C-alpha cells in the first residue's frame, strides 16, 4: 500500500530481467487499465477498491503468467466497475492468457466463461460452456433470478 501504482506494477515483474519487454508489458497493463496510468504516482493504498483490484490484476500480469487465477474480482465493486472488470477479463483472455475465475456473480462469470462448473456446498452440480449454463433452466432459477 505504500508503493506507488507504477512501483507496484514493476514489483510484479521482479523476477524478470527483460527490460524492453517489461516496458512493453507495462504499456499493455496501462492500456487495459487507463486509470492506473492516470494514477501511476499515487500510493496503492489510497486507490478506490475497484482501482486496487485493477492494480492487483495488473501486478499479476506483469509476471507474465501462463495462468491468471482470479478469486471474486467483483467483490464489493459498484455495478459499473463490475462490468468494466469483466470486460477486461474477457480482453485478457482474448489476448492469449488462460484465466481461472472463481466468482459468485453467476451472470458475469458465465458471460465470459468458455467452460464453467457450478458448485454447491463444495460439489460440482453442473458443468458446461458458459453459454449453455446461462440458458440452463436450473441455473436461471437458482442463480440468475429467472
C-alpha atoms as a PDB file:
ATOM      1  CA  UNK A   1       0.000   0.000   0.000  1.00  0.00           C
ATOM      2  CA  UNK A   2       2.947   2.372   0.481  1.00  0.00           C
ATOM      3  CA  UNK A   3       4.339   1.883  -3.035  1.00  0.00           C
ATOM      4  CA  UNK A   4       3.150   3.930  -5.982  1.00  0.00           C
ATOM      5  CA  UNK A   5       0.969   2.309  -8.638  1.00  0.00           C
ATOM      6  CA  UNK A   6       3.946   2.107 -11.002  1.00  0.00           C
ATOM      7  CA  UNK A   7       6.198   0.644  -8.306  1.00  0.00           C
ATOM      8  CA  UNK A   8       3.519  -1.979  -7.613  1.00  0.00           C
ATOM      9  CA  UNK A   9       3.407  -2.896 -11.290  1.00  0.00           C
ATOM     10  CA  UNK A  10       7.179  -3.170 -11.537  1.00  0.00           C
ATOM     11  CA  UNK A  11       7.096  -5.352  -8.415  1.00  0.00           C
ATOM     12  CA  UNK A  12       5.041  -7.825 -10.444  1.00  0.00           C
ATOM     13  CA  UNK A  13       7.972  -8.122 -12.865  1.00  0.00           C
ATOM     14  CA  UNK A  14      10.513  -8.560 -10.058  1.00  0.00           C
ATOM     15  CA  UNK A  15      11.790 -11.940 -11.271  1.00  0.00           C
ATOM     16  CA  UNK A  16      12.160 -10.795 -14.877  1.00  0.00           C
ATOM     17  CA  UNK A  17      15.228  -9.230 -16.465  1.00  0.00           C
ATOM     18  CA  UNK A  18      13.937  -8.440 -19.986  1.00  0.00           C
ATOM     19  CA  UNK A  19      13.733  -4.647 -19.583  1.00  0.00           C
ATOM     20  CA  UNK A  20      12.332  -3.874 -23.033  1.00  0.00           C
ATOM     21  CA  UNK A  21       9.592  -6.456 -22.688  1.00  0.00           C
ATOM     22  CA  UNK A  22       8.828  -5.297 -19.135  1.00  0.00           C
ATOM     23  CA  UNK A  23       8.318  -1.777 -20.517  1.00  0.00           C
ATOM     24  CA  UNK A  24       6.056  -3.167 -23.247  1.00  0.00           C
ATOM     25  CA  UNK A  25       4.061  -5.137 -20.659  1.00  0.00           C
ATOM     26  CA  UNK A  26       3.711  -2.017 -18.515  1.00  0.00           C
ATOM     27  CA  UNK A  27       2.207  -0.223 -21.519  1.00  0.00           C
ATOM     28  CA  UNK A  28      -0.132  -3.201 -22.101  1.00  0.00           C
ATOM     29  CA  UNK A  29      -1.313  -3.083 -18.472  1.00  0.00           C
ATOM     30  CA  UNK A  30      -1.846   0.667 -18.775  1.00  0.00           C
ATOM     31  CA  UNK A  31      -3.865   0.057 -21.960  1.00  0.00           C
ATOM     32  CA  UNK A  32      -6.059  -2.415 -20.042  1.00  0.00           C
ATOM     33  CA  UNK A  33      -6.388  -0.084 -17.051  1.00  0.00           C
ATOM     34  CA  UNK A  34      -6.067   3.573 -18.170  1.00  0.00           C
ATOM     35  CA  UNK A  35      -6.929   4.729 -14.646  1.00  0.00           C
ATOM     36  CA  UNK A  36      -3.706   3.174 -13.409  1.00  0.00           C
ATOM     37  CA  UNK A  37      -1.679   5.301 -15.824  1.00  0.00           C
ATOM     38  CA  UNK A  38      -3.536   8.394 -14.572  1.00  0.00           C
ATOM     39  CA  UNK A  39      -2.627   7.433 -11.014  1.00  0.00           C
ATOM     40  CA  UNK A  40       0.838   5.974 -11.632  1.00  0.00           C
ATOM     41  CA  UNK A  41       2.378   8.265  -8.987  1.00  0.00           C
ATOM     42  CA  UNK A  42      -0.332   7.617  -6.368  1.00  0.00           C
ATOM     43  CA  UNK A  43       0.202   5.218  -3.439  1.00  0.00           C
ATOM     44  CA  UNK A  44      -1.571   1.900  -3.996  1.00  0.00           C
ATOM     45  CA  UNK A  45      -3.240   2.051  -0.588  1.00  0.00           C
ATOM     46  CA  UNK A  46      -5.036   5.290  -1.467  1.00  0.00           C
ATOM     47  CA  UNK A  47      -6.813   3.901  -4.538  1.00  0.00           C
ATOM     48  CA  UNK A  48     -10.507   3.023  -4.525  1.00  0.00           C
ATOM     49  CA  UNK A  49     -11.499  -0.624  -4.123  1.00  0.00           C
ATOM     50  CA  UNK A  50     -12.004  -1.067  -7.861  1.00  0.00           C
ATOM     51  CA  UNK A  51      -8.703   0.598  -8.660  1.00  0.00           C
ATOM     52  CA  UNK A  52      -6.931  -1.619  -6.129  1.00  0.00           C
ATOM     53  CA  UNK A  53      -8.470  -4.648  -7.842  1.00  0.00           C
ATOM     54  CA  UNK A  54      -7.190  -3.366 -11.188  1.00  0.00           C
ATOM     55  CA  UNK A  55      -3.748  -2.843  -9.664  1.00  0.00           C
ATOM     56  CA  UNK A  56      -3.679  -6.392  -8.280  1.00  0.00           C
ATOM     57  CA  UNK A  57      -4.570  -7.844 -11.688  1.00  0.00           C
ATOM     58  CA  UNK A  58      -2.059  -5.577 -13.439  1.00  0.00           C
ATOM     59  CA  UNK A  59       0.687  -6.545 -11.000  1.00  0.00           C
ATOM     60  CA  UNK A  60      -0.058 -10.232 -11.604  1.00  0.00           C
ATOM     61  CA  UNK A  61       0.022  -9.745 -15.379  1.00  0.00           C
ATOM     62  CA  UNK A  62       3.453  -8.132 -15.151  1.00  0.00           C
ATOM     63  CA  UNK A  63       4.895 -11.509 -14.158  1.00  0.00           C
ATOM     64  CA  UNK A  64       3.683 -12.935 -17.491  1.00  0.00           C
ATOM     65  CA  UNK A  65       1.776 -15.866 -16.005  1.00  0.00           C
ATOM     66  CA  UNK A  66       0.607 -18.776 -18.136  1.00  0.00           C
ATOM     67  CA  UNK A  67      -2.492 -18.935 -15.938  1.00  0.00           C
ATOM     68  CA  UNK A  68      -4.162 -15.968 -14.248  1.00  0.00           C
ATOM     69  CA  UNK A  69      -6.242 -17.039 -11.248  1.00  0.00           C
ATOM     70  CA  UNK A  70      -8.856 -14.562 -10.031  1.00  0.00           C
ATOM     71  CA  UNK A  71     -10.859 -15.053  -6.843  1.00  0.00           C
ATOM     72  CA  UNK A  72     -14.013 -12.924  -6.623  1.00  0.00           C
ATOM     73  CA  UNK A  73     -12.712  -9.969  -8.676  1.00  0.00           C
ATOM     74  CA  UNK A  74     -16.100  -8.236  -8.455  1.00  0.00           C
ATOM     75  CA  UNK A  75     -16.478  -8.485  -4.679  1.00  0.00           C
ATOM     76  CA  UNK A  76     -17.575  -5.165  -3.214  1.00  0.00           C
ATOM     77  CA  UNK A  77     -17.477  -3.262  -6.503  1.00  0.00           C
ATOM     78  CA  UNK A  78     -20.151  -0.980  -7.924  1.00  0.00           C
ATOM     79  CA  UNK A  79     -22.091  -2.475 -10.881  1.00  0.00           C
ATOM     80  CA  UNK A  80     -20.370  -0.182 -13.392  1.00  0.00           C
ATOM     81  CA  UNK A  81     -16.943  -1.334 -12.208  1.00  0.00           C
ATOM     82  CA  UNK A  82     -18.074  -4.976 -12.254  1.00  0.00           C
ATOM     83  CA  UNK A  83     -18.905  -4.638 -15.961  1.00  0.00           C
ATOM     84  CA  UNK A  84     -15.553  -2.979 -16.584  1.00  0.00           C
ATOM     85  CA  UNK A  85     -13.598  -5.675 -14.710  1.00  0.00           C
ATOM     86  CA  UNK A  86     -15.342  -8.468 -16.631  1.00  0.00           C
ATOM     87  CA  UNK A  87     -14.734  -6.743 -19.954  1.00  0.00           C
ATOM     88  CA  UNK A  88     -11.059  -6.558 -19.045  1.00  0.00           C
ATOM     89  CA  UNK A  89     -11.063 -10.251 -18.074  1.00  0.00           C
ATOM     90  CA  UNK A  90     -12.552 -11.032 -21.483  1.00  0.00           C
ATOM     91  CA  UNK A  91      -9.866  -8.913 -23.164  1.00  0.00           C
ATOM     92  CA  UNK A  92      -7.034 -10.553 -21.187  1.00  0.00           C
ATOM     93  CA  UNK A  93      -8.311 -13.964 -22.285  1.00  0.00           C
ATOM     94  CA  UNK A  94      -8.708 -12.832 -25.901  1.00  0.00           C
ATOM     95  CA  UNK A  95      -5.079 -11.733 -25.863  1.00  0.00           C
ATOM     96  CA  UNK A  96      -3.956 -15.288 -25.095  1.00  0.00           C
ATOM     97  CA  UNK A  97      -3.971 -15.614 -21.302  1.00  0.00           C
ATOM     98  CA  UNK A  98      -5.752 -18.518 -19.648  1.00  0.00           C
ATOM     99  CA  UNK A  99      -7.984 -17.256 -16.834  1.00  0.00           C
ATOM    100  CA  UNK A 100      -9.318 -19.371 -13.971  1.00  0.00           C
ATOM    101  CA  UNK A 101     -12.117 -17.414 -12.340  1.00  0.00           C
ATOM    102  CA  UNK A 102     -13.916 -18.077  -9.059  1.00  0.00           C
ATOM    103  CA  UNK A 103     -16.922 -15.784  -8.830  1.00  0.00           C
ATOM    104  CA  UNK A 104     -20.309 -15.653  -7.095  1.00  0.00           C
ATOM    105  CA  UNK A 105     -21.752 -13.265  -9.668  1.00  0.00           C
ATOM    106  CA  UNK A 106     -23.044 -16.113 -11.841  1.00  0.00           C
ATOM    107  CA  UNK A 107     -24.276 -13.983 -14.723  1.00  0.00           C
ATOM    108  CA  UNK A 108     -20.992 -12.068 -15.082  1.00  0.00           C
ATOM    109  CA  UNK A 109     -18.852 -15.193 -14.718  1.00  0.00           C
ATOM    110  CA  UNK A 110     -20.873 -17.299 -17.147  1.00  0.00           C
ATOM    111  CA  UNK A 111     -20.927 -14.440 -19.645  1.00  0.00           C
ATOM    112  CA  UNK A 112     -17.134 -14.599 -20.003  1.00  0.00           C
ATOM    113  CA  UNK A 113     -16.572 -18.328 -19.362  1.00  0.00           C
ATOM    114  CA  UNK A 114     -15.612 -20.729 -22.088  1.00  0.00           C
ATOM    115  CA  UNK A 115     -16.317 -23.574 -19.640  1.00  0.00           C
ATOM    116  CA  UNK A 116     -17.772 -23.427 -16.155  1.00  0.00           C
ATOM    117  CA  UNK A 117     -18.506 -25.513 -13.105  1.00  0.00           C
ATOM    118  CA  UNK A 118     -21.294 -24.702 -10.681  1.00  0.00           C
ATOM    119  CA  UNK A 119     -20.568 -25.739  -7.124  1.00  0.00           C
ATOM    120  CA  UNK A 120     -22.959 -26.218  -4.255  1.00  0.00           C
ATOM    121  CA  UNK A 121     -21.503 -26.990  -0.836  1.00  0.00           C
ATOM    122  CA  UNK A 122     -18.182 -27.864  -2.448  1.00  0.00           C
ATOM    123  CA  UNK A 123     -19.613 -30.299  -5.000  1.00  0.00           C
ATOM    124  CA  UNK A 124     -19.888 -29.872  -8.755  1.00  0.00           C
ATOM    125  CA  UNK A 125     -23.606 -29.916  -9.560  1.00  0.00           C
ATOM    126  CA  UNK A 126     -23.472 -28.647 -13.157  1.00  0.00           C
ATOM    127  CA  UNK A 127     -20.837 -28.063 -15.783  1.00  0.00           C
ATOM    128  CA  UNK A 128     -20.713 -26.953 -19.364  1.00  0.00           C
ATOM    129  CA  UNK A 129     -19.966 -23.977 -21.559  1.00  0.00           C
ATOM    130  CA  UNK A 130     -20.785 -20.591 -20.098  1.00  0.00           C
ATOM    131  CA  UNK A 131     -23.431 -20.106 -22.770  1.00  0.00           C
ATOM    132  CA  UNK A 132     -25.082 -23.493 -22.049  1.00  0.00           C
ATOM    133  CA  UNK A 133     -25.225 -22.767 -18.344  1.00  0.00           C
ATOM    134  CA  UNK A 134     -26.664 -19.284 -18.904  1.00  0.00           C
ATOM    135  CA  UNK A 135     -29.528 -20.953 -20.796  1.00  0.00           C
ATOM    136  CA  UNK A 136     -29.991 -23.835 -18.322  1.00  0.00           C
ATOM    137  CA  UNK A 137     -33.390 -23.520 -16.570  1.00  0.00           C
ATOM    138  CA  UNK A 138     -31.965 -24.742 -13.224  1.00  0.00           C
ATOM    139  CA  UNK A 139     -29.198 -22.138 -13.357  1.00  0.00           C
ATOM    140  CA  UNK A 140     -31.618 -19.407 -14.368  1.00  0.00           C
ATOM    141  CA  UNK A 141     -33.915 -20.210 -11.455  1.00  0.00           C
ATOM    142  CA  UNK A 142     -31.259 -20.699  -8.781  1.00  0.00           C
ATOM    143  CA  UNK A 143     -28.604 -18.152  -9.728  1.00  0.00           C
ATOM    144  CA  UNK A 144     -29.932 -15.674 -12.244  1.00  0.00           C
ATOM    145  CA  UNK A 145     -33.311 -14.890 -10.759  1.00  0.00           C
ATOM    146  CA  UNK A 146     -35.237 -16.216 -13.714  1.00  0.00           C
END
